[in-house]
Structures are given as structure tokens and as C-alpha cells.
Coordinates of C-alpha atoms in Angstrom, one line a residue:
M206 CA -27.3 -61.7 109.4
T207 CA -27.2 -65.3 110.1
A208 CA -25.9 -65.6 114.2
V209 CA -22.9 -68.0 115.1
R210 CA -24.3 -69.7 118.0
I211 CA -21.8 -70.9 120.9
S212 CA -23.4 -73.3 123.6
T213 CA -21.5 -74.2 126.7
G214 CA -22.6 -77.1 128.6
I215 CA -21.3 -78.0 132.2
R216 CA -21.4 -81.5 133.4
A217 CA -20.6 -82.2 137.1
S218 CA -19.5 -85.5 138.1
R219 CA -18.3 -86.8 141.9
N220 CA -14.5 -86.5 141.1
Q221 CA -14.5 -83.5 138.6
A222 CA -16.6 -80.8 136.3
I223 CA -15.9 -81.5 133.0
V224 CA -16.5 -78.3 131.2
D225 CA -17.6 -79.4 127.1
I226 CA -17.6 -76.4 125.1
K227 CA -19.8 -77.1 121.8
I228 CA -19.2 -74.9 118.7
S229 CA -22.2 -74.9 116.6
L230 CA -22.0 -73.0 113.2
C231 CA -25.3 -74.3 112.2
H232 CA -27.3 -72.1 109.5
L233 CA -24.0 -71.1 107.9
S234 CA -23.6 -72.0 104.1
S235 CA -20.5 -73.8 103.4
M236 CA -19.5 -70.2 101.7
E237 CA -20.8 -68.3 104.6
L238 CA -18.6 -70.7 107.0
M239 CA -15.5 -70.1 104.9
L240 CA -15.8 -66.4 104.9
T241 CA -16.2 -66.5 108.6
Q242 CA -13.3 -68.8 109.3
L243 CA -11.1 -66.7 106.8
R244 CA -12.0 -63.5 108.4
A245 CA -10.8 -65.0 112.1
C246 CA -7.5 -66.0 111.1
A247 CA -6.8 -62.8 109.0
E248 CA -4.5 -61.3 111.4
P249 CA -0.7 -62.0 112.2
T250 CA -1.0 -63.5 115.8
R251 CA -3.8 -65.7 114.8
L252 CA -1.9 -67.1 112.0
R253 CA 1.0 -67.7 114.0
L254 CA -1.3 -69.4 116.4
L255 CA -2.7 -71.9 114.0
A256 CA 0.9 -72.4 112.9
L257 CA 1.9 -73.5 116.2
M258 CA -1.0 -75.6 116.6
A259 CA 0.1 -77.8 113.8
L260 CA 2.6 -78.8 116.4
G261 CA 0.4 -80.3 118.9
D262 CA -1.7 -78.9 121.7
F263 CA -0.6 -75.9 123.9
C264 CA -2.1 -74.1 126.9
V265 CA -2.3 -70.4 127.5
V266 CA 0.6 -70.3 129.5
E267 CA 2.8 -72.2 127.3
L268 CA 1.4 -69.9 124.3
T269 CA 2.2 -66.7 126.0
D270 CA 6.0 -67.7 126.8
I271 CA 6.5 -69.0 122.9
L272 CA 4.7 -65.5 121.4
G273 CA 5.9 -63.1 124.2
Q274 CA 2.5 -61.6 124.3
S275 CA 0.5 -61.0 127.1
Q276 CA -2.2 -63.8 128.3
P277 CA -5.5 -61.2 127.9
R278 CA -4.2 -60.6 124.4
L279 CA -3.7 -64.0 123.5
S280 CA -7.0 -65.2 125.3
R281 CA -8.9 -62.9 122.9
H282 CA -7.2 -64.3 119.7
L283 CA -8.0 -68.1 120.9
R284 CA -11.4 -67.1 121.4
L285 CA -11.8 -65.9 118.1
L286 CA -10.3 -68.6 116.6
V287 CA -12.4 -71.1 118.3
E288 CA -15.5 -69.3 117.8
A289 CA -14.8 -69.7 114.3
G290 CA -14.4 -73.3 114.6
L291 CA -10.7 -73.3 113.4
L292 CA -9.7 -74.3 117.2
E293 CA -11.0 -76.6 119.9
R294 CA -10.9 -75.8 123.5
T295 CA -10.8 -78.3 126.5
R296 CA -10.5 -77.6 130.0
E297 CA -7.8 -79.9 132.1
G298 CA -8.0 -78.7 135.8
S299 CA -7.1 -75.2 135.7
N300 CA -5.6 -75.3 132.5
A301 CA -7.3 -74.7 128.7
W302 CA -5.8 -76.5 126.0
F303 CA -6.2 -75.4 122.5
S304 CA -5.9 -77.7 119.7
L305 CA -6.4 -77.4 115.9
A306 CA -10.1 -78.3 114.9
Q307 CA -10.6 -81.8 113.4
T308 CA -12.9 -80.3 110.7
G309 CA -12.9 -76.9 108.9
L310 CA -10.2 -75.1 107.2
G311 CA -8.0 -74.8 110.3
R312 CA -5.8 -77.9 109.4
D313 CA -5.5 -77.0 105.8
L314 CA -4.5 -73.2 106.6
A315 CA -2.0 -74.4 108.9
A316 CA -0.3 -76.7 106.5
K317 CA -0.1 -74.1 103.7
L318 CA 1.6 -71.4 106.1
P319 CA 5.1 -70.6 104.4
A320 CA 7.7 -72.9 106.4
I321 CA 10.6 -70.4 105.4
D322 CA 8.8 -67.4 106.9
A323 CA 11.5 -66.0 109.6
T324 CA 8.6 -65.2 112.3
L325 CA 7.2 -68.8 112.2
Q326 CA 10.5 -70.2 112.2
A327 CA 11.4 -68.3 115.3
D328 CA 8.2 -69.4 116.5
R329 CA 8.6 -72.9 116.0
R330 CA 12.0 -72.9 118.0
Q331 CA 10.5 -71.5 120.8
A332 CA 7.8 -74.2 120.5
E333 CA 10.3 -77.1 120.2
R334 CA 11.9 -75.5 123.5
V335 CA 8.5 -75.6 125.4
L336 CA 7.7 -79.1 124.2
A337 CA 11.1 -80.2 125.2
E338 CA 10.5 -78.6 128.8
R339 CA 6.9 -79.9 129.0
A340 CA 8.6 -83.5 128.3
R341 CA 11.1 -83.1 131.1
A342 CA 8.4 -82.0 133.6
A343 CA 6.0 -84.8 132.5
T344 CA 8.9 -87.6 133.0
E345 CA 9.7 -85.8 136.5
R346 CA 6.1 -86.0 137.4
F347 CA 5.7 -89.5 136.5
R348 CA 9.0 -90.5 138.4
R349 CA 7.6 -88.8 141.0
D350 CA 3.9 -89.9 141.4
G351 CA 3.8 -92.8 139.0
A352 CA 7.2 -94.5 139.4
E353 CA 7.7 -97.6 136.9
W354 CA 4.1 -97.7 135.7
D355 CA 4.3 -100.4 133.4
E356 CA 1.6 -102.9 134.0
M357 CA 2.6 -105.2 131.0
R358 CA 6.0 -105.5 132.4
A359 CA 4.7 -106.0 136.2
L360 CA 2.6 -108.6 135.0
G361 CA 5.2 -110.5 132.8
L362 CA 3.1 -110.3 129.8
P363 CA 4.2 -109.8 126.2
A364 CA 3.8 -106.5 125.4
E365 CA 5.0 -106.7 121.5
T366 CA 2.8 -110.0 121.2
V367 CA 0.1 -108.2 122.2
E368 CA 0.4 -105.1 119.9
A369 CA 0.9 -107.4 116.9
A370 CA -2.3 -109.1 117.7
L371 CA -3.9 -105.6 118.1
L372 CA -2.5 -104.4 114.6
A373 CA -3.8 -107.4 113.1
D374 CA -7.2 -107.1 114.4
V375 CA -7.3 -103.4 113.4
E376 CA -6.0 -104.1 110.0
M377 CA -8.5 -106.8 109.4
L378 CA -11.3 -104.1 110.2
S379 CA -10.8 -102.3 106.7
L380 CA -11.5 -98.8 108.5
P381 CA -12.7 -96.0 105.9
A382 CA -10.6 -93.3 104.9
G383 CA -10.3 -90.8 107.5
A384 CA -11.4 -93.2 110.1
T385 CA -11.9 -91.6 113.6
L386 CA -10.4 -93.5 117.0
L387 CA -11.4 -93.1 120.7
D388 CA -8.9 -94.6 122.9
I389 CA -10.5 -94.5 126.4
G390 CA -8.0 -94.6 129.2
T391 CA -5.0 -93.8 126.9
G392 CA -2.5 -93.5 129.7
T393 CA 0.8 -92.8 127.9
G394 CA -0.7 -92.5 124.5
R395 CA 1.0 -95.8 123.2
I396 CA -2.2 -97.2 121.4
L397 CA -2.8 -93.7 119.7
E398 CA 0.8 -93.8 118.4
L399 CA 0.6 -97.6 117.5
L400 CA -2.7 -97.2 115.4
A401 CA -2.0 -93.6 113.9
P402 CA -1.2 -95.1 110.4
F403 CA -4.4 -96.5 110.1
I404 CA -6.8 -93.4 110.9
G405 CA -7.4 -90.1 110.0
S406 CA -7.6 -88.6 113.6
G407 CA -7.7 -89.9 116.8
L408 CA -8.7 -89.0 120.5
G409 CA -7.3 -89.9 123.8
I410 CA -9.2 -89.8 127.0
D411 CA -7.5 -90.1 130.5
A412 CA -8.5 -89.0 134.0
S413 CA -5.1 -88.7 135.0
R414 CA -3.1 -85.3 134.3
T415 CA 0.3 -87.0 134.9
M416 CA -0.5 -89.5 132.0
L417 CA -2.0 -86.9 129.7
A418 CA 1.2 -84.9 130.1
L419 CA 3.2 -88.0 128.8
A420 CA 0.8 -88.8 126.2
R421 CA 1.3 -85.1 124.6
S422 CA 4.8 -85.6 124.8
R423 CA 4.9 -89.1 123.1
L424 CA 2.7 -87.5 120.6
S425 CA 4.5 -84.5 119.9
R426 CA 7.9 -86.3 119.8
A427 CA 6.1 -89.0 117.1
R428 CA 4.7 -85.6 115.3
L429 CA 1.5 -87.2 115.2
R430 CA -0.5 -84.2 114.5
H431 CA -3.8 -85.6 114.0
C432 CA -3.9 -87.3 117.4
S433 CA -5.0 -85.4 120.6
V434 CA -5.6 -86.0 124.1
R435 CA -8.2 -84.7 126.8
Q436 CA -9.1 -85.0 130.5
A437 CA -12.5 -86.6 131.1
D438 CA -14.2 -89.4 132.9
M439 CA -14.7 -92.6 131.0
M440 CA -18.1 -92.9 132.6
R441 CA -19.4 -89.5 131.5
L442 CA -17.5 -89.0 128.3
P443 CA -18.1 -85.3 127.0
L444 CA -18.7 -86.4 123.4
P445 CA -21.4 -86.6 121.0
D446 CA -23.1 -89.9 120.2
A447 CA -21.9 -91.7 117.4
S448 CA -18.5 -90.1 116.8
F449 CA -16.3 -92.6 116.2
D450 CA -15.3 -95.8 113.7
L451 CA -13.3 -97.3 116.4
T452 CA -13.1 -97.3 120.1
I453 CA -10.5 -99.1 122.2
L454 CA -10.3 -100.2 125.8
H455 CA -6.6 -101.3 126.3
M456 CA -6.2 -102.8 129.9
V457 CA -8.7 -100.5 131.2
L458 CA -11.8 -102.5 132.5
H459 CA -9.9 -104.5 135.3
H460 CA -9.1 -101.1 137.0
S461 CA -12.8 -100.1 136.7
E462 CA -15.6 -99.8 139.4
T463 CA -18.4 -100.9 136.9
P464 CA -16.8 -102.2 133.6
G465 CA -20.4 -102.9 132.1
A466 CA -21.3 -99.4 132.5
V467 CA -17.7 -98.1 130.7
I468 CA -18.6 -100.8 128.0
T469 CA -22.0 -99.0 127.6
E470 CA -20.7 -95.7 127.2
A471 CA -17.8 -96.8 124.9
A472 CA -20.6 -98.3 122.7
R473 CA -22.5 -94.9 122.9
M474 CA -19.3 -93.4 121.2
L475 CA -19.7 -95.7 118.0
K476 CA -21.0 -94.6 114.4
P477 CA -23.5 -97.6 112.9
G478 CA -20.9 -100.2 111.9
G479 CA -18.4 -99.2 114.1
T480 CA -16.1 -101.6 116.2
L481 CA -15.2 -101.6 119.9
L482 CA -12.1 -103.5 120.6
I483 CA -11.1 -104.7 124.3
V484 CA -8.0 -105.6 125.4
D485 CA -7.6 -107.1 129.0
L486 CA -6.8 -109.8 131.2
A487 CA -8.8 -113.2 130.9
A488 CA -10.2 -114.6 134.1
H489 CA -7.5 -115.7 136.5
E490 CA -6.8 -116.9 140.0
R491 CA -3.6 -114.7 140.6
Q492 CA -5.1 -112.9 143.8
D493 CA -1.3 -111.7 144.8
L494 CA -1.1 -109.5 141.3
T495 CA -4.7 -108.5 141.8
R496 CA -3.9 -107.0 145.4
A497 CA -0.2 -105.9 144.4
L498 CA -1.4 -104.1 141.5
H499 CA -4.7 -102.7 142.9
H500 CA -7.1 -104.3 140.1
R501 CA -10.8 -104.3 140.8
W502 CA -11.1 -107.5 138.6
P503 CA -9.4 -110.5 138.4
G504 CA -9.9 -110.8 134.7
F505 CA -13.0 -111.3 132.5
S506 CA -14.3 -114.7 131.5
D507 CA -15.4 -114.8 127.6
A508 CA -19.2 -115.3 128.8
D509 CA -19.2 -112.6 131.0
M510 CA -17.9 -110.3 128.4
R511 CA -20.1 -111.4 125.6
R512 CA -22.9 -110.4 128.4
A513 CA -21.7 -107.0 128.7
L514 CA -21.0 -106.3 125.3
T515 CA -24.6 -107.7 124.3
S516 CA -26.2 -105.6 127.0
A517 CA -24.5 -102.4 125.5
G518 CA -26.4 -103.3 122.2
L519 CA -23.3 -104.6 120.3
Q520 CA -22.7 -108.0 118.3
A521 CA -19.9 -109.7 119.9
M522 CA -17.2 -111.4 117.9
P523 CA -15.0 -114.5 118.9
A524 CA -12.3 -113.2 121.1
A525 CA -8.9 -114.0 120.4
A526 CA -6.5 -114.9 123.2
I527 CA -2.5 -114.3 123.7
S528 CA -1.0 -116.9 126.3
G529 CA 1.1 -115.6 129.3
P530 CA 1.9 -115.7 132.7
I531 CA -1.8 -114.6 132.7
D532 CA -3.8 -114.9 129.4
I533 CA -4.9 -111.8 127.4
A534 CA -7.9 -111.5 125.5
I535 CA -8.8 -109.3 122.6
W536 CA -12.7 -108.9 122.3
R537 CA -14.2 -107.6 119.3
A538 CA -17.5 -106.2 119.0
T539 CA -19.7 -103.7 116.5
R540 CA -22.6 -101.6 116.5
P541 CA -25.3 -102.9 114.4
A542 CA -25.7 -100.4 111.1
G543 CA -28.9 -98.5 111.6
T544 CA -29.1 -98.4 115.1
T545 CA -29.2 -95.6 117.6
P546 CA -28.2 -95.2 121.3
A547 CA -31.7 -95.6 122.3
A548 CA -31.5 -98.9 120.9
F549 CA -28.5 -100.1 123.4
A550 CA -31.1 -99.4 126.2
L551 CA -33.8 -101.5 124.7
E552 CA -31.3 -104.2 123.7
A553 CA -30.1 -104.1 127.6
A554 CA -33.3 -104.3 128.8
S555 CA -34.2 -107.5 126.6
V556 CA -31.2 -109.1 127.8
H557 CA -32.0 -108.8 131.7
D558 CA -35.6 -109.6 131.4

């Protein structure tokens, strides 16, 4: 009998422990994998769970509320679905969040469940209630903890112009069908929402649970079921090398203690031929704003950014500039085809020699 191997890796950092659960269904043929997944969902509650996950990410507490079942019972069903590769599980503080797996039968099965089924319709109504409560709680928490967090507005920057320029850059990339996007420092999830039409799947990473709650609400309202978010440290992303066609750092680096290290980690995420887009402040002398908004860096010069991109093993392209009270720049770089993450270190060493 072929074994299903489940490996759990735990990475500790100064600020948090990131539990990275990796499901490996290696050694299974395509038919064996299909049978494993079909057996896993051949139970009413598990089919209901798949249908719910098509609406977005949910934690166990929310699922017990929606389905009216005990947490131990639901946890067992969820575990079986995760082990079969139909769902993905991520840890965020004390909560475990579940979402449809990006690959496998989960999404196809969820899409084919009958929408007119009375039980599924009742579940959907309960889920919409829970999502509305989640949105209200996130908004209140944001009002209490984050107040009017809108950096572009605080800086007097033309957000619409910046977004239009970013969209134009993405359109020129000619991303492959089913392209994968990683938004590092996703905040409220706006970039995921903006670029959703161009991608097959999108993942947003943020360290703030307040921001993640807002991002989840935004994605749920927009019904962007191919996008999800999770909590992680952008310096130590719990993700495999070369996983994404497009990685974005939008207004993130000037808050980082070590922007070069963040760029190197973002580069690690890129598939060969993949692109990193960085939207950030150009170098400026507005120390008043730097202090008021707790920025770590007063923007970046084009020369400094190009050096950082080259040190990460990327090929830097000409930057685009957007004028404003403080200029914004969009830097673009690609990972050369045929390179590996190990080549990044070699490239960095040659640059600094």
C-alpha cells in the first residue's frame, strides 16, 4: 500500500513561530491521488465543508458556528481533507485557518456541488452571516488599533495614478495562464483585488492580524475565491522556492529594517522568468513625514534599488516614476530563466567582492 506522508516543519523567529504544514502526496499516481481525494470527501459534512471553502477562508470557530457541529468532530473532518490535499491549513496566532487547496480536486468538486441543494443553501446563509460579523469586527478593530491607516492619503500621493501605472506594468508582462501572485505585506488586500483578473491564484502575506482580517473581508466581498491571505514574516516566508510568477512589494520596503534582505527573500519566491515589482517612495528629504509616519527609510534611490535587485540575483529593468508631493517609483526585475536560488547567493557574492 502506498503511504501518504505528512511533514510538519516548525520555524521559530524572534517575533513569532510560523508553523508550516506541508502535505506531500508523493509516490501516488494520478489515479491513486484522485481516489484518495474522492474517498476523503465522500461524506456529507466534508462535502459541506468544501462548499463553504469556495466562499473563502474560515477558521474552526467560524465553521462550528456555521454547521452547528462540535469542534472535535469538525477538526477530524478538516484533518482528513487536509491530509488528502483538498484543503490547506495555516496557523495565525491561536487560530487555524482553512482554505481550498490551489491544486487537486477540491476546487473542481466545490464548483460542481448543486447550488440549489437546501442544506448547502442554508450553510451559505449562515456563512454570509459569519462573514458579515467578521467584517464588522475587523472594521472595529481597525478603527481602534489602526485608526485612519491610509499611507497614500497621508503622503498626499495619487493612489489611483499609482494603481493605473501598476496595472499597465502587469499588463505588459504577458503573464502565463493561471499565473501565481505573491503580495508581500498585503495590508488590506487591495493589490490582490486590483490584480485578481490577471492571475489564476493569489496569496497575500502580512504580519498584522488586523490587516489580515480586513484583507479577508475585502476578498470575501469581492468574491475573489482564487485569492487568500496568511500570517507570516516577510523575512522568513514559509513557502517553497520558485513558487510564483509574480511577486509584489507595494509600499513595504520603507518600513523594513533590512530592505535588501526582504528583496532577496522575494526573489527566492520567483519561478525562473518570474517578475518582482516594487512600488515604493523615491529618495526624498521630507524628514517630517519620515518621523510622523514611522518610516525606516526616506525612500530609495534608483542606484541603491538596482544594486539590491542585482545582489538578489535579479535582472533590473528601468524604473517608472510617478510625480507627487513625494515621488513614487515602480521598479521591475526578473529572475533569469534557468537559475536556481543558490545562484542568488553566488551573484550577491560577486557583486560585493
